Amino acid sequence: MSAPSPSATLQNLFESLLDEDEIEEIVDVFSGLAVADQNPALNMGLILSDYSKKSAVAYFRVLAKVLETITCDELGPWVGMGIKISQKTAAAGIRFFKEAPGLFAQIPSPLLRQRFIAYGQSLADEDINLAVEYYRNAPLLLKENATSEVSFSEWVDIGRALGRLDYTLAIEYFRITPNLMPHLPMSLMPQWIQVGRNLATEKLLPTLLFMRHSPEVFSIIVSEREKELLLNLCYEVSLQNPLFVVELFTESPRIFRPFSALGLQSILLEKTTILAKYDATLATSLFLNAPNILSLMGDIALKFPEWVDEGISLLKKGVSVQGFFALKGRAGHDAMTRLRGGVSLASVSKTLKLFAEALSGKSVSIKATSKRDKEAEEPEAQENAEGGTEKAQENTAQKADIPFTDGENIYLPPHICYFPDDNLNFEWYKVATAYQAGYLEYNTFYPQMNETADLIQSLQEKYKKRGGFSSLTSFFSLFPEPSLVERLFEIAEGARVEASLRQEYPGLRKAMNRMRVHDLDRRPSLVGLSPRGVVMELLLQISMAGKTKEEIPNPLQKIVFELCEILGAVNDAGSSVAISMQVATKAFDYLYEGEENPDDMSGPMEAFEEEGIRTEGKGEDSGELQASTRGMLDPKKVEETAEIKKQYTDALIEKLKAAGLDLSSDAASAEISKSVEQGEVKLQSLKESKPSDQVEEVVERLQAEQGAAGRAEGKRAFYYDEWHCEEEEYLPRWCRVVESTVAAGENDTVEAILSEYHGMIHSITSAFQLLRPEGFKRIKGSRDGDALDLDALMVARVEMKAGMNPSDRIYIAHQKKERSVAVAFLLDMSGSTQQLLPNREKSILQVEKEALILMSKAVDAIGDQFALYGFSGRGKDTVDFSILKDFDEPYHHRVDQRIGEIESAIQNRDGAAIRHATSKLAAQPCKTRILILISDGKPLDDQYRGSYAISDTKMALREAKYRGIYPYCITVDSKGEDYLKGMYGDVAYMVIDKVESLPLRLPQIYKRLTT
């Protein structure tokens, strides 16, 4: 009997699995194969069907497409690999065969296909899922011989080895590396994998992000050396804090951009890696801030390595450098200043602030002019601004760092290096500050209505303008050319304020004289200016220095002299801003109307346009105008700031009224200023949002200060300073502690603890009861008492008979025995406490709960006053302080239920929690007051880590000691010796190696501390 035809075979094979149409489709495709290929192909399919008919269906459906690329002889190894996969799962087998046409199409060489299948079969012998990922992604590497046989073999072996260690990472490895290998040498692949494995010790997500961003990041970085250095840095950081690596890695192309222009890319990586060996947090801070640091260094950017070396040197000496590399403290700025020479604003801002406040009589902040762009809009472009070169240049570019004030802040250049003597550089800052403070002191921005009424009315009539006068800006708008009168006013007002400063503060005169010479020397050349531009520049020079830098052109001498005579009225004693407005108006009339002008200036002045405003001349640095100490006036900015403050003051008053608090308008305005100065509210955010949205924090602070803290859900807010180790000063009201009482939970957790420790609880309470005072103690030899001390009486009689003065201490006094002890237990409830103990099913927090319940039983037995607190939170504004038992609350079963209810939260800002617990403990009228801190490791919070957090925690513990409280710290971090001495060095502490022993050890520690 003859064998059935292939079509009949296929019909019989799939009749129970497919409908007639599907079988017919498969038969049609098969019939189209070359006759020589049909029998071998059919036999392979029949063998496959013995393991999985569904996989066989997929095989026959793609067979024709596959044979367009591979030969019939290659079917055997391919189907063999498919059988292994199909045996694991039919779904994987179906996908294996479905994807084959597209994959084989990428591998043109039979030799490469043979290698592809051979490695796939070997992987399938170990792990089917790895084999599937390999099968899908390997063709990218084999495409057009993209890799050598050695590299391909090494690639497979690395993936195979990784699969034995971490299955998930191995899957990701096979998915990502085909796109990565064109950009990362195989020699660096093991290091890349090690970084990924280090990240996986915390959470899987950072590893996946690191691996998935790698092709893009390494495609941008050209140098193989820099790729290696970047991996070195990521490796060092991953050893200490894996969570930092993803941001550091993904941001690296952006970070490198400014450094590559200077050839400093490798230097940045090398220096950051060295720093990472000491402190990964500092290294990350340096790396992410590097472009900003380079920008601030300006013309000394090539000294970046020296600057980093200085920071590392300080670190090696044990100096706290938390803010050095982030440029948040003086140390980093000072080091930059030393490298550059000159004086930085950061190093003298506090002195200048006190100086400005003494002059102006109001609270102001000193800020760098570079911050203006972040807090204010760019000035509007001024058309026809023939009001002198400085004003035009200032309004089109802020590169000159010209001093100004917005009414709340004085803005000054971030660095001054005009003189070889730093005393003179500081003097420049001092004089510039005096001018800006003078504008505030002498009411430049707020003319009196009664002094200006006639002037305003005459201008309104003359120029036929309507509308009342409300500000300098509205005054300028009355003129047909506001920019010209504004410039004339600025010259006049600058001269008036200078005259007032010289008269009222004689000590400033010498400094102002020295700076006026310097300012004049830096004025631009007259070359290229229009006639009006020349006149305005000469007027400015005369008002600043009493003379001009260049000779006055003959045709312009008359107009300059006559304008000087007009403007000179501001130097009269007692002149006000109204006088400056009047003389600016007269000068405007003279210039604008062209009265008595020289021949070349006949006709309306507005017809002239300046030519080449920024022409280079003597006294300029390549045409870039340098800042003068007099600075500039920006009335619009002052008025905007005042209006914003008014809106928020009104909103604050309304909010306070609703909260039951009464505050005057002046007091509310002062609170808004205080909030802006302390960073509680940002001035820019005030501009961008509704007033009611931004004053909530101010209201909460005032409520807390006035004892009206009754917020929702029984929570109360308290504010505490925080120690800034770099600045060596406290950040005022920096942290907000939110206090709340933990709700009691179910009995299950508590009952389980009481059951497990039943015997131990009985032993501990019995032992502690022996420490309780027993009634009264008899004190013999007392001067007063309710019974005679017979022994002392007999001695007294003997002394009397012997002619001696007998002692009067012949009574027995009964004094009540008391223990005067108050103790607060402060428990770290951060997220790390949910970590399970080795070989135990309990977390650190569970053991801490057990310890607190046992401790409560023990302390209650002895009768001492005690409180139980926990803390966690996220950020400086949300330090959660949980009350489990307060001092004024008796111990009862509900306290145990609260303990049972606590859960691991987020982060831990130890300093703020310690200060709050200290405040509560200090209020207890006991002789002995003890604060016991129970923690599982380093303090860690948003922008609160490393040496900064350690220094603040240490300072908080020191503050507790100063208040008569005995702090004792218990940590379960057995690997914390590197930081514990630095953090707890001033107080006693204990490291408990075995966390599970905490319930037994804690009562023992307490007994030792209090007896």
Short mmCIF file of C-alpha atoms in Angstrom, two decimals, residues 570-761:
data_model
loop_
_atom_site.label_atom_id
_atom_site.label_comp_id
_atom_site.label_asym_id
_atom_site.label_seq_id
_atom_site.Cartn_x
_atom_site.Cartn_y
_atom_site.Cartn_z
CA VAL A 570 19.18 118.15 43.27
CA ASN A 571 22.35 118.85 45.25
CA ASP A 572 20.62 121.47 47.39
CA ALA A 573 20.14 120.48 51.03
CA GLY A 574 16.79 118.91 51.79
CA SER A 575 15.92 118.08 48.20
CA SER A 576 13.42 115.27 47.72
CA VAL A 577 12.53 112.91 44.91
CA ALA A 578 10.00 115.53 43.80
CA ILE A 579 12.92 117.86 42.98
CA SER A 580 14.48 115.11 40.82
CA MET A 581 11.18 114.79 38.98
CA GLN A 582 11.03 118.56 38.42
CA VAL A 583 14.59 118.91 37.09
CA ALA A 584 14.14 115.82 34.89
CA THR A 585 11.06 117.50 33.42
CA LYS A 586 12.97 120.75 32.74
CA ALA A 587 15.84 118.84 31.16
CA PHE A 588 13.40 116.87 29.03
CA ASP A 589 11.76 120.07 27.79
CA TYR A 590 15.17 121.48 26.93
CA LEU A 591 16.28 118.41 24.99
CA TYR A 592 13.02 117.32 23.45
CA GLU A 593 11.91 120.68 22.20
CA GLY A 594 15.38 121.57 20.94
CA GLU A 595 15.42 125.08 22.43
CA GLU A 596 18.70 126.95 22.00
CA ASN A 597 20.39 123.86 20.51
CA PRO A 598 23.63 124.00 18.47
CA ASP A 599 23.29 124.01 14.71
CA ASP A 600 23.87 120.26 14.29
CA MET A 601 21.18 119.55 16.87
CA SER A 602 18.45 121.78 15.46
CA GLY A 603 15.03 120.31 15.06
CA PRO A 604 13.18 117.80 17.21
CA MET A 605 15.60 115.68 19.22
CA GLU A 606 13.55 112.54 18.70
CA ALA A 607 14.65 112.48 15.06
CA PHE A 608 18.18 111.45 16.02
CA GLU A 609 19.08 107.80 16.44
CA GLU A 610 22.21 106.50 18.12
CA GLU A 611 24.68 104.81 15.84
CA GLY A 612 26.69 101.90 17.19
CA ILE A 613 25.74 102.10 20.84
CA ARG A 614 28.22 99.37 21.81
CA THR A 615 31.23 100.72 19.96
CA GLU A 616 34.42 99.61 21.68
CA GLY A 617 36.47 102.35 23.24
CA LYS A 618 38.91 103.02 26.05
CA GLY A 619 37.57 101.92 29.40
CA GLU A 620 35.54 99.06 27.96
CA ASP A 621 36.31 95.38 27.87
CA SER A 622 35.77 94.46 24.23
CA GLY A 623 32.68 96.62 24.19
CA GLU A 624 31.11 95.02 27.30
CA LEU A 625 30.06 97.70 29.73
CA GLN A 626 31.08 97.08 33.35
CA ALA A 627 28.78 97.71 36.29
CA SER A 628 29.01 101.02 38.14
CA THR A 629 28.50 101.39 41.87
CA ARG A 630 25.52 103.67 41.29
CA GLY A 631 23.71 100.86 39.54
CA MET A 632 20.36 101.40 37.89
CA LEU A 633 16.81 102.29 38.86
CA ASP A 634 13.96 99.91 38.07
CA PRO A 635 10.79 101.60 39.38
CA LYS A 636 8.54 99.15 37.54
CA LYS A 637 10.10 96.22 39.37
CA VAL A 638 9.68 97.94 42.74
CA GLU A 639 6.05 98.78 42.00
CA GLU A 640 5.28 95.22 40.89
CA THR A 641 6.82 93.79 44.04
CA ALA A 642 4.88 96.22 46.22
CA GLU A 643 1.61 95.37 44.47
CA ILE A 644 2.20 91.64 44.89
CA LYS A 645 2.95 92.14 48.57
CA LYS A 646 -0.23 94.15 49.00
CA GLN A 647 -2.35 91.43 47.41
CA TYR A 648 -0.81 88.77 49.61
CA THR A 649 -1.04 90.93 52.69
CA ASP A 650 -4.77 91.35 52.11
CA ALA A 651 -5.15 87.62 51.50
CA LEU A 652 -3.20 86.83 54.67
CA ILE A 653 -5.37 89.14 56.77
CA GLU A 654 -8.53 87.47 55.42
CA LYS A 655 -7.15 83.99 56.11
CA LEU A 656 -6.12 84.96 59.63
CA LYS A 657 -9.53 86.46 60.35
CA ALA A 658 -11.13 83.20 59.25
CA ALA A 659 -8.77 81.36 61.60
CA GLY A 660 -9.64 83.64 64.51
CA LEU A 661 -6.42 85.66 64.47
CA ASP A 662 -6.22 89.43 64.19
CA LEU A 663 -3.24 91.07 62.51
CA SER A 664 -2.74 94.66 61.38
CA SER A 665 -1.92 95.48 57.77
CA ASP A 666 1.65 96.50 58.66
CA ALA A 667 2.20 93.35 60.69
CA ALA A 668 0.80 91.17 57.90
CA SER A 669 3.06 92.89 55.37
CA ALA A 670 6.04 92.24 57.65
CA GLU A 671 5.09 88.57 57.87
CA ILE A 672 4.97 88.29 54.07
CA SER A 673 8.43 89.90 53.84
CA LYS A 674 9.70 87.52 56.51
CA SER A 675 8.31 84.52 54.65
CA VAL A 676 9.93 85.58 51.38
CA GLU A 677 13.27 86.24 53.09
CA GLN A 678 13.29 82.86 54.84
CA GLY A 679 12.27 80.99 51.70
CA GLU A 680 8.89 79.96 53.14
CA VAL A 681 7.26 81.68 50.15
CA LYS A 682 9.00 82.36 46.83
CA LEU A 683 8.51 85.79 45.26
CA GLN A 684 8.25 84.22 41.82
CA SER A 685 5.56 81.81 43.02
CA LEU A 686 3.61 84.78 44.37
CA LYS A 687 3.48 86.16 40.85
CA GLU A 688 2.37 82.90 39.29
CA SER A 689 -0.47 81.84 41.59
CA LYS A 690 -3.47 83.18 43.43
CA PRO A 691 -2.76 84.93 46.75
CA SER A 692 -4.94 82.51 48.69
CA ASP A 693 -2.90 79.55 47.42
CA GLN A 694 0.40 80.81 48.83
CA VAL A 695 -0.36 82.12 52.32
CA GLU A 696 -1.48 78.84 53.88
CA GLU A 697 1.98 78.06 55.27
CA VAL A 698 2.27 81.54 56.75
CA VAL A 699 -1.12 81.11 58.44
CA GLU A 700 -0.09 77.74 59.86
CA ARG A 701 3.13 79.21 61.21
CA LEU A 702 1.34 82.10 62.89
CA GLN A 703 -1.24 79.73 64.33
CA ALA A 704 1.50 77.62 65.83
CA GLU A 705 3.27 80.68 67.23
CA GLN A 706 0.10 82.00 68.83
CA GLY A 707 -0.94 78.65 70.24
CA ALA A 708 -3.89 78.24 67.90
CA ALA A 709 -2.67 75.10 66.25
CA GLY A 710 -5.93 73.22 66.11
CA ARG A 711 -5.70 71.90 62.59
CA ALA A 712 -7.76 69.10 61.11
CA GLU A 713 -7.60 65.59 62.55
CA GLY A 714 -6.00 66.74 65.78
CA LYS A 715 -2.67 67.58 64.14
CA ARG A 716 -0.51 70.44 65.33
CA ALA A 717 2.40 72.09 63.57
CA PHE A 718 5.64 73.26 65.19
CA TYR A 719 8.66 74.90 63.60
CA TYR A 720 12.32 74.31 64.46
CA ASP A 721 15.66 75.62 63.31
CA GLU A 722 18.10 73.30 61.54
CA TRP A 723 21.89 73.41 61.79
CA HIS A 724 23.72 74.12 58.52
CA CYS A 725 27.22 72.78 59.02
CA GLU A 726 28.68 74.55 56.00
CA GLU A 727 27.38 77.97 56.97
CA GLU A 728 27.96 77.20 60.66
CA GLU A 729 24.63 78.75 61.52
CA TYR A 730 21.01 77.78 62.05
CA LEU A 731 18.46 77.95 59.27
CA PRO A 732 15.60 79.70 61.09
CA ARG A 733 12.23 77.95 61.31
CA TRP A 734 13.44 75.51 58.70
CA CYS A 735 11.57 72.35 59.66
CA ARG A 736 7.87 71.84 60.21
CA VAL A 737 7.04 69.08 62.68
CA VAL A 738 3.46 67.81 62.43
CA GLU A 739 2.33 66.18 65.67
CA SER A 740 -0.55 63.71 65.85
CA THR A 741 -1.75 60.91 68.12
CA VAL A 742 -1.73 57.40 66.66
CA ALA A 743 -5.15 55.77 66.55
CA ALA A 744 -5.52 52.57 68.56
CA GLY A 745 -5.67 49.42 66.46
CA GLU A 746 -6.99 45.91 66.95
CA ASN A 747 -5.81 43.65 69.76
CA ASP A 748 -4.35 40.91 67.53
CA THR A 749 -0.82 42.30 67.26
CA VAL A 750 -0.66 43.23 70.94
CA GLU A 751 -2.06 39.91 72.11
CA ALA A 752 0.50 38.04 70.03
CA ILE A 753 3.34 40.04 71.62
CA LEU A 754 1.97 39.61 75.15
CA SER A 755 1.58 35.89 74.56
CA GLU A 756 5.10 35.46 73.16
CA TYR A 757 6.77 37.44 75.95
CA HIS A 758 4.46 36.48 78.82
CA GLY A 759 7.20 35.00 80.97
CA MET A 760 9.69 37.77 80.22
CA ILE A 761 7.12 40.48 81.02
#
